[in-house]
XYZ file of C-alpha atoms in Angstrom:
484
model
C 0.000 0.000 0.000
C 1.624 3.325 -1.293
C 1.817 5.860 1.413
C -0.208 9.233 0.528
C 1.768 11.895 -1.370
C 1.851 14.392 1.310
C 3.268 12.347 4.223
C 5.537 11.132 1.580
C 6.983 14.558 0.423
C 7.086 15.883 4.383
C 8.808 12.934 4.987
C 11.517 13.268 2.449
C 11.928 17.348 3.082
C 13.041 16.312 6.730
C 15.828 14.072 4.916
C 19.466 13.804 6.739
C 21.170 16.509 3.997
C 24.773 15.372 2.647
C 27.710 17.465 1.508
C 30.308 15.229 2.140
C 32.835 15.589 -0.494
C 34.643 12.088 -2.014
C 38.275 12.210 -0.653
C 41.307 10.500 -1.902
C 41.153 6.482 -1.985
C 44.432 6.576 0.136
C 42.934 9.258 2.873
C 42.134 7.894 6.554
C 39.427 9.824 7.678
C 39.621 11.133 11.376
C 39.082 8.282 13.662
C 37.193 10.631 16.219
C 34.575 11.601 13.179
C 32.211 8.568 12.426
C 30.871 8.760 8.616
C 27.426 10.602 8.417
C 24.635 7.771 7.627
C 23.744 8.358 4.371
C 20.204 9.766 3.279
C 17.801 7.452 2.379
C 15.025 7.252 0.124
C 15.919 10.531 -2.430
C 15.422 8.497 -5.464
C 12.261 6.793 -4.470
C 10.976 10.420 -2.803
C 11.174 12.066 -6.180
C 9.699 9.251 -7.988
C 6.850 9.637 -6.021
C 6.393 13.392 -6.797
C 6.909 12.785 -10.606
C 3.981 10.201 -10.439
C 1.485 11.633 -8.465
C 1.845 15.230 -9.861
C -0.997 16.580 -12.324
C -1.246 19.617 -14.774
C -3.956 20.855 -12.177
C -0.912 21.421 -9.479
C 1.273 23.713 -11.552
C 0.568 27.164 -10.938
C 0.116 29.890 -13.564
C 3.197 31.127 -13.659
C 5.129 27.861 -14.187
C 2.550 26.562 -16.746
C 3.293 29.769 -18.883
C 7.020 29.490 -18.365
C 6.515 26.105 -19.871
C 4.958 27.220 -22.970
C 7.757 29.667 -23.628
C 10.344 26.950 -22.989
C 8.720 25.185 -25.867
C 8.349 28.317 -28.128
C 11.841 29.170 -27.745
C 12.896 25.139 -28.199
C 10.685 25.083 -31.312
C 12.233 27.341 -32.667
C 16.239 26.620 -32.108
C 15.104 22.901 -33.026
C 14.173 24.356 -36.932
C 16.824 26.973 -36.781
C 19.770 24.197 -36.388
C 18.298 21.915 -38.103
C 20.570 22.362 -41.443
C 23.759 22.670 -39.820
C 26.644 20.204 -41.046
C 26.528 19.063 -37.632
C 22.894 17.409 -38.497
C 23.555 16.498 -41.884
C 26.060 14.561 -40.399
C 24.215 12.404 -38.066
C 21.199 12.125 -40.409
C 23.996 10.379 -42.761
C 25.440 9.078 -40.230
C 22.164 7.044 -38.349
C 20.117 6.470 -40.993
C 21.224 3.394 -42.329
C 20.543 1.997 -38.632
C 17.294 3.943 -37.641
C 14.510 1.244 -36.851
C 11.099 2.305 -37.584
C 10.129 5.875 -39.387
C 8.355 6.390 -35.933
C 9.222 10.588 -35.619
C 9.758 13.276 -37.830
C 13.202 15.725 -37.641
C 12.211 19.327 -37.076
C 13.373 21.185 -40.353
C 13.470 18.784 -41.951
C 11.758 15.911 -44.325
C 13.807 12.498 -42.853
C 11.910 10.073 -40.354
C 13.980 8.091 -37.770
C 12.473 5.481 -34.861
C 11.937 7.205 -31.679
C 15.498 7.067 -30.127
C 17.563 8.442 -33.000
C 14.886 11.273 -33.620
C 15.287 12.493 -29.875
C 19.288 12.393 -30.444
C 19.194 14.186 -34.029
C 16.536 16.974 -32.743
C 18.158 17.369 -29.436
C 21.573 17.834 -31.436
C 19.623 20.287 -33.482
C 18.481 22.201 -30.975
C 21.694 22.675 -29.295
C 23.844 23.428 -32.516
C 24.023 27.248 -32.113
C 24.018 27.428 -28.410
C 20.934 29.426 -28.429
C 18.900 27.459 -26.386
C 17.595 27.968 -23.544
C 19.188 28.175 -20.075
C 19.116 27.890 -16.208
C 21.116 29.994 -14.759
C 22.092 28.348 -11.528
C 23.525 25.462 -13.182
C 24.030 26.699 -16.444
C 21.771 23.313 -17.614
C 19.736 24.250 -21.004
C 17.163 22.340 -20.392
C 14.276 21.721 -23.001
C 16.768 19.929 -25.281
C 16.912 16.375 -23.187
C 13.404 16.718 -22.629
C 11.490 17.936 -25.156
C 13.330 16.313 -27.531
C 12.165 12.961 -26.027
C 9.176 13.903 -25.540
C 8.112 15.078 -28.796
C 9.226 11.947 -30.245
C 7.105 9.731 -28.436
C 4.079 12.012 -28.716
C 4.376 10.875 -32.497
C 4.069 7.190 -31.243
C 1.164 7.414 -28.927
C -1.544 9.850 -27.896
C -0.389 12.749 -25.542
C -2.375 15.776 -25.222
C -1.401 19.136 -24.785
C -2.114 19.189 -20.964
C -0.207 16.024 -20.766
C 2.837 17.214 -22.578
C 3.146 20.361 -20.784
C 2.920 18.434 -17.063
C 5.607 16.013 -18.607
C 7.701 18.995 -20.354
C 7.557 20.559 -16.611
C 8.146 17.980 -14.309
C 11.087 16.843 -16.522
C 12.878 20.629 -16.264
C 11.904 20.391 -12.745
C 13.704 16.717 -12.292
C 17.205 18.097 -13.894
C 17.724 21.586 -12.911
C 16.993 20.184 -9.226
C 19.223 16.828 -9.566
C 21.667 19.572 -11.197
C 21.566 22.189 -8.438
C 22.573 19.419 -6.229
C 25.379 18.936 -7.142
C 26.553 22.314 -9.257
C 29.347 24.179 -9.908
C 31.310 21.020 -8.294
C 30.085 18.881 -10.391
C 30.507 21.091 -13.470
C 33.996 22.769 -12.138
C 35.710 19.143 -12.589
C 34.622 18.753 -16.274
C 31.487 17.382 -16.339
C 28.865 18.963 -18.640
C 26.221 19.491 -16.662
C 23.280 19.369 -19.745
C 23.722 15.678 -20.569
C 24.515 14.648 -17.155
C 21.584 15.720 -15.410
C 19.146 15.856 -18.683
C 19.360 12.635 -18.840
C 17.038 12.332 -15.625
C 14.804 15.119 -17.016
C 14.141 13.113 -19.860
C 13.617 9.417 -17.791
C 11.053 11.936 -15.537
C 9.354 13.532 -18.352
C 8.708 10.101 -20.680
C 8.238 8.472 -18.040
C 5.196 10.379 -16.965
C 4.147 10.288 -20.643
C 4.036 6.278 -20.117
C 2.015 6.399 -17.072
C 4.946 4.552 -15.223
C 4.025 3.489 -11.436
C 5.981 4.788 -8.576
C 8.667 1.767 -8.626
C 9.034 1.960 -12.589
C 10.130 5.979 -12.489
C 12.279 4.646 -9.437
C 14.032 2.070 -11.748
C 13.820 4.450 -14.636
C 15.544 7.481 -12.579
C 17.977 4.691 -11.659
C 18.707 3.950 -15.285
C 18.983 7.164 -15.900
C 22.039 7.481 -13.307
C 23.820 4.981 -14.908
C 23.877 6.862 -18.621
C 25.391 10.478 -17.712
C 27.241 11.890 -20.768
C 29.082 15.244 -21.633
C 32.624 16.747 -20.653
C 33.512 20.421 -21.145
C 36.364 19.252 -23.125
C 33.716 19.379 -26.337
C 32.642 22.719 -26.015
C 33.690 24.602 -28.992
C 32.948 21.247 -31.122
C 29.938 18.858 -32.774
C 30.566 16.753 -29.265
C 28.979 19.461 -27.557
C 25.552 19.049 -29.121
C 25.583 15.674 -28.854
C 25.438 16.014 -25.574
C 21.809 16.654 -24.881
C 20.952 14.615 -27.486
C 22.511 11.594 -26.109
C 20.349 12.235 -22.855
C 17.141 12.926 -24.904
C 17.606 9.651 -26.116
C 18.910 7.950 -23.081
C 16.117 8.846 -20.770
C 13.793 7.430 -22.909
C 15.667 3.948 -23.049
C 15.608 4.455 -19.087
C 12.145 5.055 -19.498
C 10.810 2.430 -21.306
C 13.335 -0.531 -19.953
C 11.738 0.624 -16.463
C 7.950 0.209 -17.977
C 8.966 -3.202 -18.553
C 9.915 -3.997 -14.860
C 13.906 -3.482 -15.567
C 15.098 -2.787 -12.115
C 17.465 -0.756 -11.061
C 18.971 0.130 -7.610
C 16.402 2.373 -5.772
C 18.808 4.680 -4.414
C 20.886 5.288 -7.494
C 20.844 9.084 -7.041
C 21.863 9.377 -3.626
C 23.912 5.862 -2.483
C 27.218 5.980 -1.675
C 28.448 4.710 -4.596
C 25.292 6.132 -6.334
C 25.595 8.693 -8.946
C 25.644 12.051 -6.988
C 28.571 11.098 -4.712
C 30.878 9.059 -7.699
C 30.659 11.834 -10.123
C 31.016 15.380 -7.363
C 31.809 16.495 -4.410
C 28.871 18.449 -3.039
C 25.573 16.555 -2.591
C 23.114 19.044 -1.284
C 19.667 16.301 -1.504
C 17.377 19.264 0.058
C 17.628 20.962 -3.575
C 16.091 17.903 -5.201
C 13.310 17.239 -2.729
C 12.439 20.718 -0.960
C 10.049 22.009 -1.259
C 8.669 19.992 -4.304
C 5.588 21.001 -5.381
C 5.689 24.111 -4.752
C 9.416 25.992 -5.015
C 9.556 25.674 -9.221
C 13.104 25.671 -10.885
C 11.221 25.264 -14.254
C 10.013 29.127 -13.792
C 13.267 30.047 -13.663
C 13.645 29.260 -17.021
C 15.727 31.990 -19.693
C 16.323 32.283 -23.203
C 18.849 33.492 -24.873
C 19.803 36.170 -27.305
C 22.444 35.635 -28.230
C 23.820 32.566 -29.856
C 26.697 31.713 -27.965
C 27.828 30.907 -24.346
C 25.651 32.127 -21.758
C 29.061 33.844 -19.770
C 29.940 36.235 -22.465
C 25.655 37.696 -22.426
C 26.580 40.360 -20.761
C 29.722 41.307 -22.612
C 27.670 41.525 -26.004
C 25.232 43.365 -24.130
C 27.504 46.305 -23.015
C 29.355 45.920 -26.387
C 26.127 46.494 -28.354
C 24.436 48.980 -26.349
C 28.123 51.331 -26.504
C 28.223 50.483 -30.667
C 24.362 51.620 -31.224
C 24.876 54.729 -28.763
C 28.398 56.176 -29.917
C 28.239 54.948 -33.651
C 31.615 53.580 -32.975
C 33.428 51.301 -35.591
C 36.343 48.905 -35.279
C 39.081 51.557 -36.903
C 38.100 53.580 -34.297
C 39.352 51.511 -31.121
C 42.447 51.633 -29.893
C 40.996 48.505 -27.385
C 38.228 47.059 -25.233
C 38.839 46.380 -21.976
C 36.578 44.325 -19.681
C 36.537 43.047 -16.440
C 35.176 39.896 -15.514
C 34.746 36.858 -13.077
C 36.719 33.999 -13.961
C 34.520 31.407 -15.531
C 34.345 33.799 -18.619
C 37.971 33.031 -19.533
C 37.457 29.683 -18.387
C 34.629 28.860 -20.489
C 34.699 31.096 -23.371
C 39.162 31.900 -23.602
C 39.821 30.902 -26.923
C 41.567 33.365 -28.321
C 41.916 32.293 -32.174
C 38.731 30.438 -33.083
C 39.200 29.097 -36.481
C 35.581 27.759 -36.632
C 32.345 29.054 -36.525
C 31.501 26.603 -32.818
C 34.420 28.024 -31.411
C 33.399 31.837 -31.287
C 30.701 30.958 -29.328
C 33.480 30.127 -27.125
C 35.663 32.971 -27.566
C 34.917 36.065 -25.378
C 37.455 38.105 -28.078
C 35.383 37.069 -30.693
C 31.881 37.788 -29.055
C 33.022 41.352 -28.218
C 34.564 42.093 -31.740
C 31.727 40.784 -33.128
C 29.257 42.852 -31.199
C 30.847 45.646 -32.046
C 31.143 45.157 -35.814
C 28.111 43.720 -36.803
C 25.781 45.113 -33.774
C 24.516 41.664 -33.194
C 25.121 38.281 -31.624
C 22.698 35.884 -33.440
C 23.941 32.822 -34.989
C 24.965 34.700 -38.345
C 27.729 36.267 -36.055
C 29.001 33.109 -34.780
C 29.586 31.534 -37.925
C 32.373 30.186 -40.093
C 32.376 33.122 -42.277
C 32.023 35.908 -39.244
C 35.434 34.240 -37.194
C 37.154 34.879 -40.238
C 36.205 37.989 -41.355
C 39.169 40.546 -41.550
C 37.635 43.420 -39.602
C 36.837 41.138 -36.676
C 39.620 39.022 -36.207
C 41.631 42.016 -35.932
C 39.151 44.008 -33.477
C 39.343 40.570 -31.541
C 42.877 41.250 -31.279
C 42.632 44.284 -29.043
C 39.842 42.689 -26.583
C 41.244 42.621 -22.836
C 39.559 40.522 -20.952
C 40.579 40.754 -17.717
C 39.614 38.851 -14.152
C 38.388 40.980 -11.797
C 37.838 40.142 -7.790
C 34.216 41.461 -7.228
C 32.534 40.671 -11.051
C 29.623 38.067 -10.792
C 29.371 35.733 -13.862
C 26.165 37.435 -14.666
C 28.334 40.968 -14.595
C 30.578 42.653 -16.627
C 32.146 46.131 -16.851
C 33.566 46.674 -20.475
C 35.017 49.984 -21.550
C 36.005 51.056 -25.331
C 39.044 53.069 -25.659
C 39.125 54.909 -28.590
C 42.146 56.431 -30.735
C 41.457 59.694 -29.617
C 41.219 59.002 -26.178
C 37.594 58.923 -25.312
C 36.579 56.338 -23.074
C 32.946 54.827 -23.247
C 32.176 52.441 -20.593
C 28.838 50.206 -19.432
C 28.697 48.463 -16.717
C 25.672 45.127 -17.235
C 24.564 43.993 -13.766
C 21.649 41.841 -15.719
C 22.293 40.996 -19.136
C 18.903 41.032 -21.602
C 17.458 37.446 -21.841
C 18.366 36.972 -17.764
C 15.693 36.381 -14.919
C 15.898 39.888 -13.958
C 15.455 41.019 -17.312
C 13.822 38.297 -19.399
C 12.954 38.269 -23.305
C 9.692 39.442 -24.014
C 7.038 37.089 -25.438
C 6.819 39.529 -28.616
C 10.991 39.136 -28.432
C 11.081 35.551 -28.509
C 8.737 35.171 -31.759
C 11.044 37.368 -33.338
C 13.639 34.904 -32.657
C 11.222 31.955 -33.963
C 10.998 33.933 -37.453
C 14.181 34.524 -37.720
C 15.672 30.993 -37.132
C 12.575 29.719 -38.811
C 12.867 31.367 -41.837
C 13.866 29.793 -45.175
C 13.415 26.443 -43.165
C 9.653 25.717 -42.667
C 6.951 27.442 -45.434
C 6.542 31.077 -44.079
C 2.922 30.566 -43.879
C 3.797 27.874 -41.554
C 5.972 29.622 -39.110
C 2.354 31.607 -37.554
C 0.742 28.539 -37.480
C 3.693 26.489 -35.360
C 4.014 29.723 -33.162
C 0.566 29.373 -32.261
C 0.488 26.408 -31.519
C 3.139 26.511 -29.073
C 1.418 29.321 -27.464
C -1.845 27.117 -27.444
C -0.407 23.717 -26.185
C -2.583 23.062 -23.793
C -5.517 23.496 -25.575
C -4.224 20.379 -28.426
C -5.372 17.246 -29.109
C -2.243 15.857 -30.049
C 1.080 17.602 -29.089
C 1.992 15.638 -31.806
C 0.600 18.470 -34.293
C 3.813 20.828 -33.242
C 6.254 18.214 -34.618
C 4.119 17.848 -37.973
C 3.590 21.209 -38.916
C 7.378 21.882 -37.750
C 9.070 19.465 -40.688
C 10.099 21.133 -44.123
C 7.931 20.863 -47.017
């Protein structure tokens, strides 16, 4: 007999918390300090939420941030969808894709459920335009929408059902994620695939109706499939990272609904996944408040195609260009001051290749500056090569600065004839504090949409986005989202 959902969930938010970091296989611990017992019951706790929770319990707020999440997903899933990145996989898979069971957004090609998920979460991810959470720096909509959508073409899901299952599945990897983040992330791991992958077990597994021991095993599963290392950023590998967990949760997902077990503590065990792969385990950020503290609402989208680091950079760079009319043979050099993970994440100095500027904080700047813009035009092969930019890029000075957030940045321009223009960016457009605008986000949709879908089609996807919950079939997005 399962116990009620709200003695279960009090139960688990009064969980012993651990933040024990893994030490050295040669290191005696302290024989004064006895080992902390380890929590119990995380996995199973949060499988319980994920099967027991219903469209009717998300708030207004969360349900809306929902529907932009799949706008903006939409719409980065088209835009990407003829990169050489794609092309390559569709060649690539093809030849070994079961079933024509789900379309490709963009495009005309059907693969079986799996390989759909991977191409169109590889799509969606190509530009790095996606969206993103800040606290973890997880895009999330790519493991899980990606999955989803493909098995809406397989069976019926309605609207109400996809948007619960597109929720909960944010939900399940931006809170396994803030458990363990920036640990987790600081050693290498890429965050995306590594936690998506449990987004996408939640989310398909809600879709399949699984019982509270199947989305225990299927969570489990999930644990044992976490992909992506920073090392790839700047390359294909990168985008292959959320596809991979699009299309691993969904083999978690569907093993489980077939009674494959698992461990039931896979998440939090002490050989489990949180404590093998970091050093912080902070369990009260997966089940605290669940139910009614939302990471899904904290949800952003991007505008710029690129890193999420160097937003506020482009920002400052853009604002300063548009106000002063300045152009590159005017600069004498750009100076900015910033926290550390910017040179970390985004240092490249020489990108020879379209995905590496949208690593490059020399090239984001020059860019910006040039060109006024930081779409995916600017972070292509043809921009990182331009004359005029490479050598602005040359005279960007990025510099680490004790005091500058990630989220901050104070960039000044000094010009040839000594003027100085300076902006300081405390909240970079497209952030929490200042989010994209519903009107700003179709204009991304057009933009990435366009020359890829019919034109008359682009309204007619849009609004059904906007209108999920109101559809038959979620189904219908994927259709009308295909080339003609």
């Amino acid at each position: 007999m399962h116990t009620d959902r709200r003695t279960l969930l009090q139960a688990a938010a009064a969980l012993p918390l651990a933040t024990v970091g893994a030490s050295s296989a040669f290191a005696q611990a302290p024989a004064a300090t006895p080992a902390a017992a380890p929590p119990k019951d995380v996995t199973r706790a949060l499988a319980h939420y994920l099967v027991t929770a219903t469209y009717e319990d998300l708030p207004a707020n969360v349900r809306k941030e929902g529907v932009r999440t799949l706008l903006n997903w939409v719409g980065v899933a088209i835009g990407g969808s003829h990169h050489e990145t794609v092309d390559i996989a569709v060649s690539a898979l093809g030849p070994f894709s079961g079933p024509q069971q789900a379309s490709l957004f963009g495009r005309r090609e059907r693969f079986d459920i799996l390989n759909a998920a991977f191409i169109n979460g590889v799509s969606s991810h190509i530009f790095d335009y996606d969206d993103t959470h800040l606290k973890t720096i997880i895009h999330p909509a790519g493991p899980v929408a990606s999955a989803i959508l493909a098995l809406s073409e397989m069976q019926p899901v309605s609207g109400k059902e996809f948007l619960n299952a597109l929720v909960l599945g944010v939900e399940t990897e931006c809170r396994i994620g803030n458990s363990v983040y920036p640990n987790h992330y600081d050693v290498g791991w890429h965050i995306t695939g590594t936690a998506g992958v449990f987004g996408s077990a939640a989310a398909v597994g809600k879709l399949l109706k699984l019982n509270e021991q199947q989305m225990t095993w299927a969570l489990g599963l999930a644990a044992s499939q976490p992909v992506g290392l920073r090392e790839s950023f700047g390359s294909m590998n990168k985008s292959f990272n959320p596809g991979r967990a699009a299309s691993s949760g969904i083999f978690a997902a569907i093993l489980a609904s077939k009674n494959f077990t698992s461990s039931d503590a896979m998440i939090e065990a002490k050989r489990g996944w949180a404590n093998t792969i970091s050093t912080k385990q902070d369990y009260n950020e997966i089940l605290g408040d669940l139910g009614k503290r939302y990471e899904a609402a904290l949800n952003t989208y991007k505008p710029f195609a690129c890193g999420i680091v160097m937003h506020p950079a482009i920002d400052a760079a853009i604002q300063l260009r548009n106000e002063s009319k300045v152009t590159a043979d005017q600069i004498e050099r750009v100076d900015l001051k910033v926290h550390p993970l910017v040179l970390e994440l985004t240092g490249k100095k020489t990108p020879g290749q379209g995905l590496e500027g949208k690593f490059s904080i020399y090239h984001a700047v020059a860019v910006a500056i040039v060109e006024g813009a930081g779409g995916e035009k600017q972070f292509s092969d043809r921009a990182v090569t331009d004359p005029t930019i490479v050598a602005l890029r040359g005279k960007v000075n990025p510099v680490i600065t004790p005091g500058i957030k990630p989220e901050q940045v104070d960039l000044t321009i000094v010009l040839k004839d000594g003027r100085k223009l300076n902006r300081y960016i405390e909240h970079a457009i497209g952030s929490v504090e200042k989010p994209m605008t519903d009107k700003q986000l179709e204009t991304k949709f057009s933009d990435l949409a366009d020359g890829i879908i019919p034109t008359a089609m682009v309204r007619r996807v849009m609004d059904a986005c906007w209108n999920v919950e109101g559809l038959a079939s979620a189904a219908d997005i994927t259709r009308m989202s295909v080339a003609s």
